[in-house]
Tab-separated table of C-alpha atoms in Angstrom:
chain	number	residue	atom	x	y	z
H	26	ASP	CA	12.653	1.194	13.255
H	27	THR	CA	9.840	1.399	10.711
H	28	GLU	CA	9.284	-2.320	10.302
H	29	VAL	CA	6.053	-4.203	9.923
H	30	THR	CA	6.429	-7.979	9.759
H	31	GLN	CA	4.024	-10.482	8.230
H	32	THR	CA	3.873	-14.259	8.373
H	33	PRO	CA	3.785	-16.453	6.456
H	34	LYS	CA	5.375	-15.068	3.285
H	35	HIS	CA	3.527	-17.586	1.120
H	36	LEU	CA	0.413	-19.647	1.820
H	37	VAL	CA	-1.364	-22.247	-0.286
H	38	MET	CA	-4.707	-23.452	1.009
H	39	GLY	CA	-7.697	-25.419	-0.150
H	40	MET	CA	-11.221	-24.039	-0.134
H	41	THR	CA	-12.145	-26.039	2.986
H	42	ASN	CA	-9.099	-25.036	5.026
H	43	LYS	CA	-8.885	-22.583	7.904
H	44	LYS	CA	-5.718	-20.502	8.120
H	45	SER	CA	-4.535	-17.242	9.651
H	46	LEU	CA	-2.285	-14.423	8.501
H	47	LYS	CA	-0.299	-12.547	11.119
H	48	CYS	CA	1.039	-9.008	11.237
H	49	GLU	CA	3.187	-7.392	13.910
H	50	GLN	CA	4.622	-3.936	14.517
H	51	HIS	CA	6.647	-2.560	17.403
H	52	MET	CA	6.589	1.107	16.516
H	53	GLY	CA	3.868	2.000	19.008
H	54	HIS	CA	1.441	2.672	16.165
H	55	ARG	CA	-2.223	2.700	17.170
H	56	ALA	CA	-3.814	2.114	13.762
H	57	MET	CA	-3.397	-1.098	11.756
H	58	TYR	CA	-4.758	-2.043	8.348
H	59	TRP	CA	-5.349	-5.016	6.039
H	60	TYR	CA	-5.196	-4.533	2.269
H	61	LYS	CA	-5.745	-6.946	-0.596
H	62	GLN	CA	-3.830	-6.579	-3.848
H	63	LYS	CA	-4.607	-8.498	-7.020
H	64	ALA	CA	-2.024	-8.785	-9.780
H	65	LYS	CA	-1.394	-5.543	-11.692
H	66	LYS	CA	-3.855	-3.654	-9.481
H	67	PRO	CA	-3.366	-1.221	-6.588
H	68	PRO	CA	-3.913	-2.287	-2.978
H	69	GLU	CA	-7.514	-2.101	-1.779
H	70	LEU	CA	-8.421	-1.460	1.839
H	71	MET	CA	-10.190	-4.283	3.687
H	72	PHE	CA	-10.155	-3.395	7.395
H	73	VAL	CA	-8.871	-0.693	9.748
H	74	TYR	CA	-8.290	-1.081	13.473
H	75	SER	CA	-7.831	2.030	15.556
H	76	TYR	CA	-6.833	1.638	19.211
H	77	GLU	CA	-7.570	-2.099	18.883
H	78	LYS	CA	-11.151	-1.527	17.744
H	79	LEU	CA	-12.453	-2.217	14.264
H	80	SER	CA	-13.217	1.164	12.729
H	81	ILE	CA	-13.601	0.329	9.032
H	82	ASN	CA	-14.851	-2.817	7.281
H	83	GLU	CA	-14.964	-2.254	3.534
H	84	SER	CA	-17.861	-4.683	3.022
H	85	VAL	CA	-15.479	-7.625	3.104
H	86	PRO	CA	-17.073	-11.124	2.917
H	87	SER	CA	-17.395	-12.898	6.265
H	88	ARG	CA	-14.966	-15.607	5.166
H	89	PHE	CA	-12.323	-13.015	6.116
H	90	SER	CA	-12.326	-12.347	9.871
H	91	PRO	CA	-9.910	-9.791	11.354
H	92	GLU	CA	-8.703	-9.787	14.928
H	93	CYS	CA	-6.550	-7.337	16.893
H	94	PRO	CA	-5.420	-9.120	20.109
H	95	ASN	CA	-3.302	-6.159	21.223
H	96	SER	CA	-1.860	-2.925	19.905
H	97	SER	CA	1.095	-4.671	18.235
H	98	LEU	CA	-0.657	-7.594	16.564
H	99	LEU	CA	-3.191	-7.962	13.785
H	100	ASN	CA	-4.526	-11.261	12.488
H	101	LEU	CA	-6.645	-12.152	9.498
H	102	HIS	CA	-8.491	-15.459	9.861
H	103	LEU	CA	-9.412	-17.192	6.623
H	104	HIS	CA	-12.135	-19.794	6.170
H	105	ALA	CA	-13.836	-21.296	3.132
H	106	LEU	CA	-12.009	-19.053	0.699
H	107	GLN	CA	-12.570	-19.071	-3.045
H	108	PRO	CA	-9.913	-19.220	-5.783
H	109	GLU	CA	-10.636	-15.563	-6.604
H	110	ASP	CA	-9.389	-14.666	-3.116
H	111	SER	CA	-5.858	-15.510	-4.263
H	112	ALA	CA	-3.887	-12.277	-3.898
H	113	LEU	CA	-1.146	-10.461	-2.009
H	114	TYR	CA	-2.381	-9.504	1.461
H	115	LEU	CA	-0.654	-6.469	2.910
H	116	CYS	CA	-0.657	-5.222	6.468
H	117	ALA	CA	0.141	-1.614	7.385
H	118	SER	CA	0.323	0.536	10.472
H	119	SER	CA	0.351	4.238	11.261
H	120	GLN	CA	0.951	6.399	14.284
H	121	GLY	CA	-2.275	8.297	13.924
H	122	LEU	CA	-4.682	9.626	11.387
H	123	PRO	CA	-4.028	10.819	8.781
H	124	VAL	CA	-0.313	10.225	8.673
H	125	THR	CA	2.155	7.979	6.932
H	126	GLN	CA	1.233	4.306	6.657
H	127	TYR	CA	4.048	1.744	6.760
H	128	PHE	CA	3.538	-1.550	4.968
H	129	GLY	CA	4.754	-5.066	5.661
H	130	PRO	CA	6.179	-7.338	2.946
H	131	GLY	CA	2.868	-9.113	2.419
H	132	THR	CA	1.588	-12.681	2.342
H	133	ARG	CA	1.091	-14.167	-1.097
H	134	LEU	CA	-2.012	-16.361	-0.817
H	135	THR	CA	-3.050	-19.012	-3.304
H	136	VAL	CA	-6.435	-20.724	-2.911
H	137	LEU	CA	-6.795	-24.003	-4.767
V	10	GLY	CA	-15.340	8.981	-3.414
V	11	ILE	CA	-12.064	10.619	-4.317
V	12	GLN	CA	-10.514	9.653	-7.648
V	13	VAL	CA	-6.745	9.283	-8.082
V	14	GLU	CA	-5.256	9.120	-11.578
V	15	GLN	CA	-1.632	8.428	-12.401
V	16	SER	CA	0.236	8.909	-15.640
V	17	PRO	CA	1.827	7.467	-17.595
V	18	PRO	CA	0.677	3.890	-16.886
V	19	ASP	CA	3.938	2.466	-18.210
V	20	LEU	CA	7.377	3.979	-18.714
V	21	ILE	CA	10.474	2.318	-20.147
V	22	LEU	CA	13.807	4.140	-19.866
V	23	GLN	CA	17.503	3.552	-20.200
V	24	GLU	CA	19.691	3.680	-17.138
V	25	GLY	CA	20.758	7.245	-16.411
V	26	ALA	CA	17.604	8.878	-17.772
V	27	ASN	CA	15.335	11.212	-15.798
V	28	SER	CA	11.584	10.765	-15.410
V	29	THR	CA	8.505	12.561	-14.121
V	30	LEU	CA	5.474	10.700	-12.815
V	31	ARG	CA	2.180	12.509	-12.298
V	32	CYS	CA	-0.703	12.015	-9.855
V	33	ASN	CA	-3.990	13.907	-10.185
V	34	PHE	CA	-6.685	13.764	-7.513
V	35	SER	CA	-10.292	14.856	-7.680
V	36	ASP	CA	-10.754	16.526	-4.304
V	37	SER	CA	-8.751	18.447	-1.735
V	38	VAL	CA	-6.550	16.247	0.438
V	39	ASN	CA	-4.477	16.664	3.584
V	40	ASN	CA	-2.463	13.495	3.084
V	41	LEU	CA	-0.642	12.280	-0.005
V	42	GLN	CA	1.969	9.571	-0.102
V	43	TRP	CA	4.214	8.186	-2.844
V	44	PHE	CA	5.233	4.522	-2.686
V	45	HIS	CA	7.536	2.274	-4.684
V	46	GLN	CA	6.473	-1.362	-4.939
V	47	ASN	CA	9.450	-3.551	-5.725
V	48	PRO	CA	9.214	-6.772	-7.782
V	49	TRP	CA	8.760	-8.792	-4.565
V	50	GLY	CA	5.667	-6.815	-3.584
V	51	GLN	CA	7.096	-4.686	-0.789
V	52	LEU	CA	5.599	-1.199	-0.656
V	53	ILE	CA	8.302	1.273	0.284
V	54	ASN	CA	7.461	4.738	1.527
V	55	LEU	CA	9.050	7.430	-0.595
V	56	PHE	CA	7.373	10.645	0.487
V	57	TYR	CA	4.594	11.928	2.702
V	58	ILE	CA	3.848	15.180	0.877
V	59	PRO	CA	0.404	16.790	1.266
V	60	SER	CA	1.889	20.039	-0.087
V	61	GLY	CA	5.192	21.616	-1.054
V	62	THR	CA	8.428	20.011	-2.251
V	63	LYS	CA	10.674	17.366	-0.727
V	64	GLN	CA	13.882	15.744	-1.899
V	65	ASN	CA	15.582	12.500	-0.939
V	66	GLY	CA	18.707	11.739	-2.929
V	67	ARG	CA	17.830	11.214	-6.592
V	68	LEU	CA	14.114	11.436	-5.864
V	69	SER	CA	12.031	14.516	-5.290
V	70	ALA	CA	8.329	15.229	-5.118
V	71	THR	CA	6.124	18.272	-5.429
V	72	THR	CA	2.450	18.567	-4.498
V	73	VAL	CA	0.367	21.556	-5.573
V	74	ALA	CA	-2.673	20.979	-3.406
V	75	THR	CA	-4.663	23.918	-4.796
V	76	GLU	CA	-4.371	22.443	-8.305
V	77	ARG	CA	-4.837	18.846	-7.113
V	78	TYR	CA	-1.728	17.204	-8.487
V	79	SER	CA	1.570	15.800	-7.361
V	80	LEU	CA	4.735	15.016	-9.307
V	81	LEU	CA	7.486	12.510	-8.545
V	82	TYR	CA	10.864	13.141	-10.165
V	83	ILE	CA	13.492	10.433	-10.540
V	84	SER	CA	16.911	11.541	-11.754
V	85	SER	CA	19.786	9.429	-13.083
V	86	SER	CA	17.631	6.275	-13.055
V	87	GLN	CA	19.130	2.963	-11.939
V	88	THR	CA	17.863	-0.540	-12.664
V	89	THR	CA	16.906	-0.845	-8.982
V	90	ASP	CA	14.373	1.950	-9.542
V	91	SER	CA	12.257	-0.475	-11.587
V	92	GLY	CA	8.876	-1.391	-10.160
V	93	VAL	CA	5.489	0.222	-9.713
V	94	TYR	CA	5.099	3.699	-8.287
V	95	PHE	CA	1.835	4.485	-6.504
V	96	CYS	CA	0.469	7.697	-5.158
V	97	ALA	CA	-2.214	7.440	-2.504
V	98	VAL	CA	-4.435	9.945	-0.738
V	99	VAL	CA	-6.548	9.702	2.384
V	100	GLN	CA	-10.334	9.709	2.025
V	101	GLY	CA	-12.132	10.529	5.237
V	102	ALA	CA	-9.924	10.001	8.272
V	103	GLN	CA	-8.428	6.617	7.590
V	104	LYS	CA	-8.974	5.200	4.117
V	105	LEU	CA	-5.922	5.316	1.823
V	106	VAL	CA	-7.011	5.411	-1.834
V	107	PHE	CA	-4.375	4.400	-4.371
V	108	GLY	CA	-3.966	5.397	-7.985
V	109	GLN	CA	-3.533	2.654	-10.587
V	110	GLY	CA	0.241	3.095	-10.514
V	111	THR	CA	3.008	3.775	-13.022
V	112	ARG	CA	5.046	0.729	-14.007
V	113	LEU	CA	8.653	1.863	-14.483
V	114	THR	CA	11.214	-0.314	-16.252
V	115	ILE	CA	14.842	0.814	-16.297
V	116	ASN	CA	16.960	-1.053	-18.813
V	117	PRO	CA	20.747	-1.344	-18.388
């Protein structure tokens, strides 16, 4: 099974809200990733967790806060977002480095 | 950082046609992947192909690592092949860098 799941599928939030995106995989992968994708653009890496530790932060604003509670779960906590943060947020996982990354279906976020 | 360029940016074909998508990269890589992003946003793995040739049904891919390019071939196109095709390479140990994509439209 090469499935990565993400919830919710769609999220609309105001600039003062706090929300969280969730990602889960049960493939025993030890690396997990968050990407952001704007319309008509390729995905851009935000964060990488390797063995549950943050290994890459691509200078992402602090209003995005990642969390990896265990090897199967990855969260992205959102607070005080701006309208320009509206995008498709994709989660991925991989067995090791550098090997194939498997992507979830994404959360389409709209910030009002 | 590594640069990844894809061509053509857009491609419109009739059902049944064949197509070749190209990916050029600026530095040597040990990881190259091709993805298809469907209209709903799902990124689907097509090939992990740092070098050599692979085939999967109507799709095949070739990477010539020494010349820093990869090609994705789609034969007998179907409308379900429509979407955006990305190639991506690994920079450093973990960072996947995507090209700008080729938007493929297959008309019935």
